[in-house]
Structures are given as structure tokens and as C-alpha cells.
Coordinates of C-alpha atoms in Angstrom, one line a residue:
Chain A
X1 CA 55.4 198.3 122.0
X2 CA 51.7 199.3 121.9
X3 CA 51.1 197.4 119.0
X4 CA 52.5 194.1 120.7
X5 CA 49.8 194.8 123.8
X6 CA 46.7 196.2 121.3
X7 CA 47.2 193.1 118.6
X8 CA 47.8 190.5 120.8
X9 CA 48.8 187.4 119.6
X10 CA 46.2 186.6 122.4
X11 CA 43.5 187.9 120.8
X12 CA 44.1 184.6 118.0
X13 CA 44.3 181.8 120.2
X14 CA 40.0 181.7 120.8
X15 CA 39.4 181.6 117.0
X16 CA 42.5 179.4 116.1
X17 CA 41.6 176.5 118.9
X18 CA 38.1 175.8 116.7
X19 CA 39.3 176.2 113.7
X20 CA 42.7 174.0 114.6
X21 CA 40.7 171.5 116.2
X22 CA 37.6 171.2 114.5
X23 CA 39.0 172.0 110.7
X24 CA 42.8 171.8 110.6
X25 CA 42.7 168.5 112.7
X26 CA 41.0 166.2 111.9
X27 CA 41.9 167.3 107.9
X28 CA 45.4 166.5 108.8
X29 CA 44.2 163.5 110.7
X30 CA 42.7 162.2 107.4
X31 CA 46.4 161.9 105.8
X32 CA 46.7 159.2 108.6
X33 CA 43.7 157.1 109.0
X34 CA 43.5 157.1 105.0
X35 CA 46.2 154.1 105.2
X36 CA 44.7 152.3 107.9
X37 CA 42.0 149.5 108.2
X38 CA 39.8 151.6 110.8
X39 CA 36.5 150.0 111.3
X40 CA 33.1 151.1 112.8
X41 CA 34.4 152.1 116.2
X42 CA 37.4 153.8 115.0
X43 CA 39.7 151.2 116.2
X44 CA 42.8 150.7 114.2
X45 CA 44.6 147.9 114.5
X46 CA 46.7 147.2 111.4
X47 CA 48.8 150.1 108.3
X48 CA 47.3 149.1 105.2
X49 CA 49.5 151.2 103.1
X50 CA 47.5 151.7 100.1
X51 CA 45.4 149.1 100.5
X52 CA 42.6 151.8 100.6
X53 CA 42.7 153.8 97.5
X54 CA 43.9 149.9 95.4
X55 CA 40.0 149.2 96.9
X56 CA 38.8 152.2 95.4
X57 CA 40.5 152.3 92.2
X58 CA 39.4 148.4 91.6
X59 CA 35.6 149.1 92.7
X60 CA 33.4 150.1 89.3
X61 CA 31.3 151.8 92.4
X62 CA 33.5 154.2 92.7
X63 CA 35.6 154.5 89.8
X64 CA 31.8 155.7 88.3
X65 CA 31.7 157.9 91.2
X66 CA 34.4 160.0 90.9
X67 CA 33.5 159.9 86.9
X68 CA 29.5 161.5 88.1
X69 CA 31.4 164.1 90.5
X70 CA 33.5 165.2 87.5
X71 CA 30.8 165.4 84.6
X72 CA 28.0 166.8 87.6
X73 CA 30.9 169.4 88.1
X74 CA 31.4 170.3 84.5
X75 CA 28.2 170.2 83.5
X76 CA 26.6 172.5 86.0
X77 CA 29.6 174.9 86.1
X78 CA 29.5 175.3 82.1
X79 CA 25.8 176.0 82.6
X80 CA 25.5 178.0 85.6
X81 CA 28.2 180.3 84.5
X82 CA 26.8 180.5 80.8
X83 CA 23.3 180.9 82.1
X84 CA 23.9 183.2 84.5
X85 CA 25.9 185.3 82.2
X86 CA 23.3 185.6 79.7
X87 CA 20.6 186.0 81.7
X88 CA 22.4 188.7 83.7
X89 CA 23.2 190.4 80.2
X90 CA 19.5 190.5 79.5
X91 CA 18.2 191.1 83.1
X92 CA 20.3 194.4 82.8
X93 CA 18.0 196.0 80.5
X94 CA 15.8 198.7 81.0
X95 CA 12.5 196.8 81.3
X96 CA 9.7 196.6 83.1
X97 CA 9.6 192.7 84.3
X98 CA 13.4 192.8 84.9
X99 CA 13.0 193.4 88.3
X100 CA 10.2 190.8 88.9
X101 CA 13.0 188.0 86.9
X102 CA 15.9 189.0 88.8
X103 CA 14.5 188.3 92.4
X104 CA 12.2 185.3 90.2
X105 CA 15.2 183.5 88.9
X106 CA 17.9 184.4 92.3
X107 CA 14.9 182.7 95.0
X108 CA 15.8 179.3 94.3
X109 CA 18.9 179.9 95.5
X110 CA 17.9 180.5 99.3
X111 CA 15.4 177.4 99.2
X112 CA 16.6 174.4 100.9
X113 CA 18.6 172.0 98.7
X114 CA 16.5 169.0 100.2
X115 CA 13.3 171.0 99.7
X116 CA 14.2 171.6 96.0
X117 CA 14.9 168.2 95.7
X118 CA 11.8 166.9 97.1
X119 CA 9.8 168.4 94.9
X120 CA 12.4 167.4 91.9
X121 CA 11.6 163.5 93.0
X122 CA 7.4 164.7 92.0
X123 CA 8.4 166.7 89.0
X124 CA 10.5 163.9 87.7
X125 CA 8.5 161.7 88.0
X126 CA 8.0 159.3 84.6
X127 CA 3.9 159.1 84.4
X128 CA 2.8 162.1 85.8
X129 CA 5.6 164.8 86.7
X130 CA 5.6 167.6 85.4
X131 CA 8.7 167.7 83.5
X132 CA 7.2 164.9 81.3
X133 CA 3.6 166.9 81.5
X134 CA 5.6 169.4 79.9
X135 CA 6.8 168.3 77.3
X136 CA 4.0 166.5 76.1
X137 CA 1.7 169.5 76.4
X138 CA 5.1 171.3 73.6
X139 CA 4.7 167.7 71.5
X140 CA 8.0 166.6 72.5
X141 CA 6.6 163.2 73.7
X142 CA 10.0 162.2 72.0
X143 CA 11.6 163.7 75.0
X144 CA 10.2 161.8 77.8
X145 CA 12.6 159.8 80.1
X146 CA 12.5 158.3 83.3
X147 CA 14.6 160.7 84.8
X148 CA 15.8 159.8 88.0
X149 CA 15.3 155.8 87.6
X150 CA 17.1 155.3 84.2
X151 CA 20.9 155.0 85.1
X152 CA 22.1 156.2 82.1
X153 CA 20.9 159.9 82.4
X154 CA 20.2 160.1 86.2
X155 CA 23.4 162.5 86.7
X156 CA 22.7 164.7 83.8
X157 CA 18.9 165.3 85.6
X158 CA 20.5 165.5 88.8
X159 CA 22.8 168.3 87.5
X160 CA 19.3 170.1 86.1
X161 CA 18.2 170.6 89.1
X162 CA 21.4 172.0 90.9
X163 CA 21.0 174.2 87.9
X164 CA 17.7 174.8 88.0
X165 CA 18.5 176.4 92.2
X166 CA 22.3 177.9 91.4
X167 CA 22.3 179.5 88.0
X168 CA 20.0 182.6 89.9
X169 CA 23.3 183.3 92.3
X170 CA 25.6 183.4 89.0
X171 CA 23.4 185.7 86.9
X172 CA 23.1 188.0 90.3
X173 CA 27.5 187.5 90.9
X174 CA 27.1 188.8 86.6
X175 CA 25.0 191.8 87.3
X176 CA 27.3 193.2 89.9
X177 CA 29.8 193.3 87.7
X178 CA 27.8 194.5 84.5
X179 CA 26.9 197.1 87.3
X180 CA 30.2 198.5 87.6
X181 CA 30.6 199.0 83.8
X182 CA 30.8 202.6 83.1
X183 CA 27.7 203.8 80.7
X184 CA 30.4 206.3 78.9
X185 CA 32.4 203.0 77.4
X186 CA 29.1 201.7 76.4
X187 CA 27.8 204.6 74.9
X188 CA 31.3 205.4 72.5
X189 CA 31.4 201.5 71.3
X190 CA 27.5 202.1 70.2
X191 CA 28.8 205.3 68.6
X192 CA 31.5 203.5 66.7
X193 CA 29.3 201.0 65.5
X194 CA 30.4 198.3 67.0
X195 CA 27.8 195.7 66.9
X196 CA 26.3 193.6 70.3
X197 CA 28.4 190.5 70.4
X198 CA 31.8 192.6 69.6
X199 CA 30.8 194.6 73.0
X200 CA 30.2 191.8 74.8
X201 CA 33.3 190.0 73.3
X202 CA 35.4 193.1 73.5
X203 CA 34.1 194.9 76.3
X204 CA 31.5 193.2 78.8
X205 CA 33.9 190.3 79.4
X206 CA 37.3 191.4 79.3
X207 CA 35.3 193.9 82.1
X208 CA 34.0 191.5 84.9
X209 CA 36.9 188.7 84.3
X210 CA 37.7 189.2 87.7
X211 CA 34.1 188.2 88.7
X212 CA 33.9 185.1 86.1
X213 CA 36.8 183.3 87.6
X214 CA 35.3 183.8 90.5
X215 CA 32.1 182.4 90.0
X216 CA 33.8 179.1 88.2
X217 CA 35.6 178.4 90.8
X218 CA 32.9 178.7 93.5
X219 CA 30.7 176.3 91.0
X220 CA 33.5 173.8 90.6
X221 CA 34.0 173.6 94.2
X222 CA 30.7 173.6 94.3
X223 CA 30.0 170.9 92.0
X224 CA 32.7 168.7 93.3
X225 CA 31.6 168.8 97.0
X226 CA 28.1 167.5 96.2
X227 CA 26.4 166.1 98.5
X228 CA 23.0 167.2 99.5
X229 CA 21.1 167.4 96.1
X230 CA 22.7 163.8 95.2
X231 CA 22.0 162.2 97.9
X232 CA 17.9 163.6 98.7
X233 CA 17.2 163.0 94.7
X234 CA 18.2 159.3 94.5
X235 CA 20.5 158.8 97.7
X236 CA 23.2 157.8 94.4
X237 CA 20.9 154.9 92.4
X238 CA 19.3 153.7 90.6
X239 CA 22.1 150.9 92.2
X240 CA 25.1 153.2 92.4
X241 CA 24.8 155.0 88.6
X242 CA 24.6 158.4 90.1
X243 CA 26.8 158.1 93.5
X244 CA 29.3 160.8 93.8
X245 CA 32.5 160.8 95.7
X246 CA 30.7 162.3 98.7
X247 CA 28.0 159.8 99.1
X248 CA 30.7 156.8 98.3
X249 CA 32.5 158.6 102.1
X250 CA 28.7 158.0 103.0
X251 CA 28.1 154.6 101.7
X252 CA 31.4 153.0 103.0
X253 CA 31.0 155.2 106.6
X254 CA 28.0 153.4 107.0
X255 CA 29.0 150.2 106.3
X256 CA 31.5 150.4 108.8
X257 CA 34.8 150.8 106.5
X258 CA 36.1 154.1 107.6
X259 CA 39.6 153.2 106.2
X260 CA 38.0 153.2 103.1
X261 CA 36.0 156.0 103.7
X262 CA 38.8 157.9 104.8
X263 CA 40.9 157.1 101.9
X264 CA 37.9 158.7 99.3
X265 CA 37.4 161.8 101.4
X266 CA 41.2 162.4 100.9
X267 CA 41.0 162.1 97.4
X268 CA 37.7 164.9 97.3
X269 CA 40.1 166.6 99.3
X270 CA 42.8 166.5 97.2
X271 CA 41.2 166.5 93.9
X272 CA 39.3 170.1 95.0
X273 CA 42.9 171.3 95.8
X274 CA 44.5 170.2 92.4
X275 CA 40.9 171.3 90.5
X276 CA 41.0 175.0 92.1
X277 CA 45.3 175.5 92.2
X278 CA 44.5 174.3 88.1
X279 CA 41.5 176.5 87.3
X280 CA 43.1 179.4 89.0
X281 CA 46.1 179.5 87.1
X282 CA 44.7 178.8 83.6
X283 CA 42.1 181.6 84.2
X284 CA 44.8 184.2 86.3
X285 CA 46.9 183.7 83.2
X286 CA 48.2 187.1 82.0
X287 CA 46.7 188.1 78.3
X288 CA 50.2 189.3 76.6
X289 CA 50.0 191.7 73.5
Chain B
X1 CA 12.1 203.2 64.4
X2 CA 10.4 204.0 67.3
X3 CA 7.3 201.5 66.4
X4 CA 10.2 198.3 65.6
X5 CA 11.4 199.7 69.2
X6 CA 8.7 199.2 70.8
X7 CA 8.3 195.9 69.5
X8 CA 11.2 194.8 70.1
X9 CA 10.2 196.2 74.0
X10 CA 7.4 193.8 74.1
X11 CA 9.2 190.6 73.2
X12 CA 11.8 191.2 75.3
X13 CA 9.4 191.6 78.5
X14 CA 7.8 188.4 77.3
X15 CA 11.0 186.4 76.9
X16 CA 11.4 187.5 80.8
X17 CA 8.1 186.1 81.9
X18 CA 9.1 183.4 80.0
X19 CA 11.8 182.8 81.6
X20 CA 10.4 183.7 84.9
X21 CA 7.9 180.6 84.2
X22 CA 10.5 177.7 84.4
X23 CA 11.2 179.2 88.3
X24 CA 8.3 180.6 89.2
X25 CA 5.7 177.1 87.9
X26 CA 7.5 175.0 89.5
X27 CA 7.0 176.5 93.0
X28 CA 3.2 177.3 92.3
X29 CA 3.3 173.8 91.3
X30 CA 4.5 173.0 95.6
X31 CA 2.7 175.3 97.3
X32 CA -0.7 174.7 95.2
X33 CA -0.7 171.0 95.5
X34 CA 0.0 171.4 99.2
X35 CA -3.3 172.7 99.9
X36 CA -4.7 169.6 97.9
X37 CA -6.3 166.3 99.2
X38 CA -3.9 163.2 98.5
X39 CA -5.7 161.7 95.3
X40 CA -6.2 165.4 94.1
X41 CA -2.2 166.1 94.6
X42 CA -1.2 162.7 92.9
X43 CA -1.9 163.7 89.7
X44 CA 0.2 167.0 90.4
X45 CA -1.4 169.3 88.0
X46 CA -1.6 172.7 87.8
X47 CA -5.2 173.3 88.6
X48 CA -6.6 174.6 91.8
X49 CA -7.3 172.8 94.3
X50 CA -10.8 170.5 94.3
X51 CA -11.5 170.7 97.7
X52 CA -9.0 172.7 100.0
X53 CA -7.4 170.9 102.2
X54 CA -5.7 173.6 104.0
X55 CA -5.7 173.5 107.4
X56 CA -5.9 169.4 107.7
X57 CA -3.0 169.0 105.7
X58 CA -0.6 171.4 107.5
X59 CA -1.7 170.3 110.4
X60 CA -1.2 166.3 110.2
X61 CA 2.5 167.6 109.1
X62 CA 3.4 169.9 111.9
X63 CA 2.6 166.3 113.9
X64 CA 3.8 164.1 111.9
X65 CA 7.1 165.5 110.6
X66 CA 8.1 167.4 114.5
X67 CA 7.8 169.9 113.5
X68 CA 7.8 172.2 116.7
X69 CA 11.2 170.5 117.7
X70 CA 13.0 171.0 114.6
X71 CA 12.3 174.3 114.3
X72 CA 13.3 175.1 117.9
X73 CA 16.4 172.8 116.9
X74 CA 17.6 174.5 113.6
X75 CA 17.0 177.8 115.7
X76 CA 19.3 176.5 118.2
X77 CA 22.4 175.6 116.2
X78 CA 21.4 178.3 113.4
X79 CA 21.3 181.2 116.1
X80 CA 24.3 179.6 118.3
X81 CA 26.9 179.2 115.6
X82 CA 26.1 182.6 114.4
X83 CA 26.9 184.5 117.3
X84 CA 29.9 182.4 117.7
X85 CA 30.8 183.2 114.5
X86 CA 30.8 186.9 114.5
X87 CA 32.4 187.3 117.2
X88 CA 35.7 185.5 116.8
X89 CA 35.9 185.9 113.4
X90 CA 35.3 189.7 113.7
X91 CA 38.3 189.5 116.6
X92 CA 40.4 187.0 114.7
X93 CA 40.2 189.3 111.3
X94 CA 40.8 192.5 113.2
X95 CA 44.5 190.6 114.8
X96 CA 45.3 189.6 111.2
X97 CA 45.1 192.9 109.5
X98 CA 45.9 195.0 112.3
X99 CA 49.5 193.5 112.6
X100 CA 52.3 191.9 110.7
X101 CA 53.9 189.5 112.1
X102 CA 54.9 185.9 111.0
X103 CA 52.0 184.1 113.3
X104 CA 49.4 185.9 111.3
X105 CA 51.0 185.6 107.6
X106 CA 51.1 181.9 108.7
X107 CA 47.0 182.1 110.0
X108 CA 46.2 184.0 106.8
X109 CA 47.7 181.1 104.9
X110 CA 45.9 178.8 106.7
X111 CA 42.5 180.9 106.5
X112 CA 42.2 180.9 102.8
X113 CA 43.2 177.7 102.2
X114 CA 40.2 176.6 104.5
X115 CA 38.3 179.2 102.8
X116 CA 38.5 176.3 99.7
X117 CA 39.0 173.1 101.3
X118 CA 35.8 170.4 101.9
X119 CA 36.2 169.0 105.5
X120 CA 37.3 165.4 105.8
X121 CA 33.7 164.2 107.6
X122 CA 35.1 160.7 109.0
X123 CA 38.0 162.2 111.2
X124 CA 35.8 165.0 112.3
X125 CA 33.4 162.3 113.1
X126 CA 35.7 160.6 115.1
X127 CA 36.8 163.6 116.8
X128 CA 33.6 164.7 117.9
X129 CA 32.8 161.1 118.8
X130 CA 35.9 160.7 120.6
X131 CA 35.0 164.0 122.9
X132 CA 31.7 163.0 123.0
X133 CA 29.6 165.9 121.0
X134 CA 28.2 163.6 118.6
X135 CA 24.6 163.8 118.2
X136 CA 24.6 167.7 120.7
X137 CA 24.1 171.1 119.3
X138 CA 27.3 171.9 121.1
X139 CA 29.0 170.0 118.8
X140 CA 27.3 171.0 115.7
X141 CA 27.6 174.7 116.9
X142 CA 30.9 173.7 116.9
X143 CA 31.7 172.2 113.7
X144 CA 29.0 175.2 111.8
X145 CA 31.6 177.8 113.7
X146 CA 34.8 175.5 112.4
X147 CA 33.8 175.3 109.1
X148 CA 32.5 178.6 108.5
X149 CA 35.4 180.2 110.4
X150 CA 37.4 180.7 107.4
X151 CA 35.1 182.4 104.6
X152 CA 33.4 184.6 107.1
X153 CA 36.7 185.7 108.6
X154 CA 38.6 186.6 105.5
X155 CA 35.0 188.8 104.3
X156 CA 36.5 190.7 108.1
X157 CA 39.6 191.1 106.9
X158 CA 38.7 192.4 103.7
X159 CA 36.6 195.4 105.3
X160 CA 38.9 196.0 108.2
X161 CA 41.3 197.4 105.2
X162 CA 39.3 200.2 105.1
X163 CA 39.0 201.3 108.4
X164 CA 42.2 203.8 109.0
X165 CA 44.1 203.1 112.2
X166 CA 44.1 206.8 113.2
X167 CA 40.8 205.8 115.0
X168 CA 42.5 202.9 116.7
X169 CA 45.7 205.2 117.7
X170 CA 43.1 208.1 118.7
X171 CA 41.2 205.6 121.1
X172 CA 45.2 204.4 122.6
X173 CA 46.3 207.9 123.8
X174 CA 43.1 207.9 125.1
X175 CA 44.5 204.8 127.2
X176 CA 42.0 202.5 126.2
X177 CA 41.9 198.5 127.3
X178 CA 42.4 196.6 124.2
X179 CA 39.4 194.5 124.5
X180 CA 37.7 198.1 124.8
X181 CA 39.5 199.3 121.7
X182 CA 38.0 196.0 119.9
X183 CA 34.3 196.1 120.8
X184 CA 33.3 199.5 121.8
X185 CA 35.6 201.1 118.8
X186 CA 36.1 199.0 116.1
X187 CA 33.1 196.6 115.7
X188 CA 30.5 198.9 115.8
X189 CA 32.2 200.1 112.5
X190 CA 31.9 197.0 111.4
X191 CA 28.0 196.8 110.7
X192 CA 28.1 196.4 107.0
X193 CA 30.4 193.5 107.2
X194 CA 28.3 191.8 110.2
X195 CA 25.5 192.6 108.1
X196 CA 27.0 190.1 104.9
X197 CA 28.7 187.5 107.3
X198 CA 25.0 187.5 109.5
X199 CA 22.5 186.7 105.6
X200 CA 25.8 184.3 104.4
X201 CA 26.1 182.5 107.5
X202 CA 22.1 181.9 108.2
X203 CA 21.6 180.6 104.8
X204 CA 23.9 178.5 104.6
X205 CA 23.4 176.9 107.9
X206 CA 19.4 176.9 108.2
X207 CA 19.1 175.1 105.0
X208 CA 22.1 172.8 106.0
X209 CA 21.6 169.1 105.7
X210 CA 24.8 167.9 105.3
X211 CA 26.3 168.3 109.4
X212 CA 22.6 167.6 111.2
X213 CA 22.9 164.7 108.9
X214 CA 26.1 162.7 109.9
X215 CA 26.0 164.7 113.6
X216 CA 22.5 165.2 114.6
X217 CA 21.1 161.9 113.5
X218 CA 18.8 161.3 116.4
X219 CA 14.5 161.8 115.4
X220 CA 15.0 164.1 118.8
X221 CA 17.4 166.7 117.4
X222 CA 16.5 166.6 113.5
X223 CA 16.9 170.3 111.7
X224 CA 14.0 170.9 109.2
X225 CA 16.0 169.9 106.3
X226 CA 16.6 166.4 107.7
X227 CA 12.7 166.6 108.6
X228 CA 12.1 166.8 104.6
X229 CA 14.5 164.0 104.0
X230 CA 13.0 161.6 106.7
X231 CA 9.2 162.9 105.5
X232 CA 9.5 162.3 102.5
X233 CA 10.8 159.0 103.0
X234 CA 7.6 157.3 104.9
X235 CA 5.5 159.5 102.9
X236 CA 6.2 159.1 99.6
X237 CA 2.6 158.6 98.4
X238 CA 1.2 162.1 100.2
X239 CA 2.5 164.4 97.6
X240 CA 0.5 166.7 99.8
X241 CA 1.9 166.3 103.0
X242 CA 5.7 166.3 101.3
X243 CA 4.5 169.5 99.6
X244 CA 3.3 170.7 103.1
X245 CA 6.5 170.4 104.6
X246 CA 8.2 172.0 101.7
X247 CA 6.4 175.1 102.4
X248 CA 6.7 175.0 106.4
X249 CA 10.4 174.5 106.7
X250 CA 11.0 177.4 103.6
X251 CA 8.4 179.5 105.1
X252 CA 11.1 181.4 107.3
X253 CA 13.6 182.3 105.1
X254 CA 10.7 183.5 102.1
X255 CA 9.7 185.9 104.8
X256 CA 13.0 186.8 104.8
X257 CA 13.6 187.2 101.2
X258 CA 10.6 189.4 101.2
X259 CA 11.4 191.7 103.5
X260 CA 15.4 192.0 102.7
X261 CA 16.0 190.7 99.0
X262 CA 18.5 193.2 98.2
X263 CA 20.6 192.8 101.6
X264 CA 20.0 189.0 101.2
X265 CA 21.1 189.4 97.3
X266 CA 24.3 191.8 98.0
X267 CA 25.1 190.1 101.2
X268 CA 25.4 186.7 99.1
X269 CA 26.9 188.2 96.2
X270 CA 29.0 190.8 97.9
X271 CA 30.2 187.8 99.9
X272 CA 31.4 185.4 96.8
X273 CA 33.4 188.1 95.3
X274 CA 35.1 189.2 98.3
X275 CA 36.7 185.6 98.5

């Protein structure tokens, strides 16, 4: 009785109304409007079945957007996790410069994505940008590129910016996990003569597995949902060379093709759900020994 | 042996500084070029400015990009969203954690799904449009609250698990009301979780581009991130001004980072790991 009064369901109502109306309702509505011809004024005259999806799958730009989304999510996740992991191991040493290293590497994570992207538009400028200037300085002229205007590499250039911005975040997640590993375990392994590589493989990795899972999944979700950094760096261009699902949604929306935009959005929604469930299952597979 | 160790240490220190350079040099370049004249900045070199054009550049950007207005807009939506978010999420989490009923279990499941899924922006726009909330502060605040609701509530649920029920029961015996029980007894104990929630929400809302770009897209309501985007569109050859704009927009966050680095890092990472 007391429970019903003090922990009343009534107290859930304000939060649930807000979350329900502004998050759940639009999500569910997408399952209906993705199959309609909703226009710029959100008017629906007709149910079009799978036409919106058919248009998406027959459109070269849309297919490219799918491909780019997966490339971006995969590449950025792999690099952020690997670099973040090794940087964390490095930054876990007792060195004077390590504290400085940590705060510098983490720093880009707090900056506005659009600000970072805008700065990189200048750094990646083909003739006097920082990146090509640096390559020239170290005599790697052959690696100089038109980073943001060459359609064949633009999605990788964008990935590079994302990796630059967020690796420090992954590093901090791993560092926090590394610091929970007891010194005794490491000390006794060292006394037993384990090599550094074996210590990483057999002690560090298993101990930080939960954090590794989280980091991979967080980065994958972020990668699939990407919009800001792509839009601010290239607007999806040149042409549609760097478009991703969310820029595709925006383009259809700004052209007033809201049915199609909803369909693309719904696909993103489903892809994120499926990828997260799948990866979660793979990573959480109990290791039987 | 000792000598070798010392060598190794020096090499490691050197590598650490080298790695820091990859992040620090671009940042330095942005700041230093924001002090140069237009022609000087166009070279994008690492050298110091020939003429220090500091005041002139910053004044011009403040005026041209309407920074005071954008600063106000960003503050209103950030502060408004965080206040509503903290109150609603902590309360919701408290009920979910303390009461074990079908309703609370379903709510918790919805929340976990909500953490993962992206918003469906077109149908959301339709809804906001029907409610007359497009291009209003209120609309964007409601979207930020609903968008961060799942994550923040989850953060609170895991924290409230550590607060003993006996505390509630003692207060109940004293005949406290249910609203007071939460706001007077429980809420003050949630300070660490609230600090984490505020930091996470502040960073994501202050820097956000996606939501204001769709829902606050009118010059008088631009937020700081949005001003960078449009300012660059209009001044793509004035790199000194574009960089000054980036510095101005990042300034509040940088100041926070300098003074509260430890809390920000532990807040953001704890927030991520909890989910």
C-alpha cells in the first residue's frame, strides 16, 4: 500500500508523456509514412507500398550513401578503438608528459563538430592546407591528395577527421578500465617472465572486455548515425560522392520528398537496431573453455 | 641497465610529445590564424602573424555572425533542456528502480531501446510542425529532453541502485509526503549522478548541430554551431574570420575544460560506460 503511494506510477507520467510524444510516436509513425507519398507540406494522398524503398534501391546516389555509411562506421570504429586502445596502454605509463598527452588527445572530443569540420576544410585544402604542407615537409609528396574534392577518397578523408576528433574519447574509456586492473596481477605476470605482448593479449584484453564492447558499440552507432561532420565538411559532395544515410534523408526532405526521406530514415533506424543487436551478440558470446 | 631504462624513458617521453603534436598543431593553427590579416591567413602557415589583427577580427566576427544573439539562443536551449531533463529523468529513474511492476519493467525496456535508436527526423518534423513548435526555443528544448531522456534516465537508474531503501522507509515512518521524499531526501543524494548527467547533456547540446539545423533554422534563432556553418558559407575566403568564429564558439567549452577537466573526463566516460 505504502509502495503504491510513495512510488506512484503517477510520477512516471510527465517523463513518459514527453518521451512518448516526442520520441516514440514519431518513431512508430515512420513505419506508416515511409509507405506513403508524403510531400513538402506533409500531405498524404496515397499509400505507395514499397515504392519509396524501390526508388532508394534503384538510385545510384542512395546506394552510394549506404555504402559510405557502412565504410564510415566500420573504418572509424576500427581506428578509434585500436588507436584508442594502444594510446591508453601508452598513456598508462608513469611518464612526465603523459598527463599532458591525455588532456591534449582528449581535447577535440569537447569541441563542436562543425567547428572541427570547418577547420579541417582548411587543413585539407589541396594547395596550401596543413595536411599537404606536412606531407611536403617530410618528403612524402606522393601522398598529397585533394582530400575533400577527389570523389574516390573523400569518405576516407572525412573518416580521418572523425578519428582525429574522437580517438581521445575511446582512449579515456580504455584508460579508466586499465586503471581497474590490479597491479598484483601485472607484477606476478612480469615475474613469470611474460612478454609485453602476451600480457596485453592474456591479461589486459580479457580484463577490459566489457569496456571494449561498449566502445565498439558506441562508435558503431555514432558512425551509422553520422550527419554533422559530413555535412559541414563536404555537404555530401562533391556531387554525392560522400553522402551518407542522414545526408540522403536531409536532401530528400529539402526537396520536399518526405515519403522517401522517411523511408531512408526508417532504413537507418532498422540498420542501427540490427547492427547493434548483432554486434552485441558476437561480442558477448560466452568464451567457453 | 639503468642507462638503458633511462634511454627508453626519454624515447617514450619524446613519442608522447610527438603524438600530442598531431592534435595540438591543428589547434594552434586555428588560434594563430584567427589573429592574422586576411591575406596572411590565406597562406595557412604556422608562423606568427606579421600584423596582430586580434581585436579587429574578433569584433568583426561578433558583429557579422551575430554571436551575442547566437550565444543567447544556445544558452536558452541548453540550460532549459538540462533543467527539465534532470528533474524528469531523476524522478522517472527513482520510480523505475524502486517499484517492480509491469509498468516500470516495460518503461525500462522502452528506455533501453531509446538509448540505441536514432530519431526519425521527418516524422518528428511533421509532429513539431503540427504543434506549431518548429523554430521555437520550446520545441527544441522538448526535443533535447526527449532525445536525451533514455540515456539520462538510465544513468540515474544505475546510480539509485546504490541508495538503500531503508532511507526511504525511515522517511516514510516520519510521515513524509511522496513529493518531498523524492525532492528533499533522495534528490540531494544523487549529486554525483546529476553532475555526470549535466556534463554529458551540456557537451552534447551546446555543440549540437543536427537539431537546430532542422528545427531552429532561421537567422535570429541560430545556435553557435549553426553560425559557424553559415558564416563559413558566406566568408569562405576569410579564413582569419572563420577561425576567429571557431575560437569564439569553442571558448566557453574550453574554459570549462581547463577548470573542470577531471570532472568532464570522468563524467563523459562514466556516462558512456554505464550505458
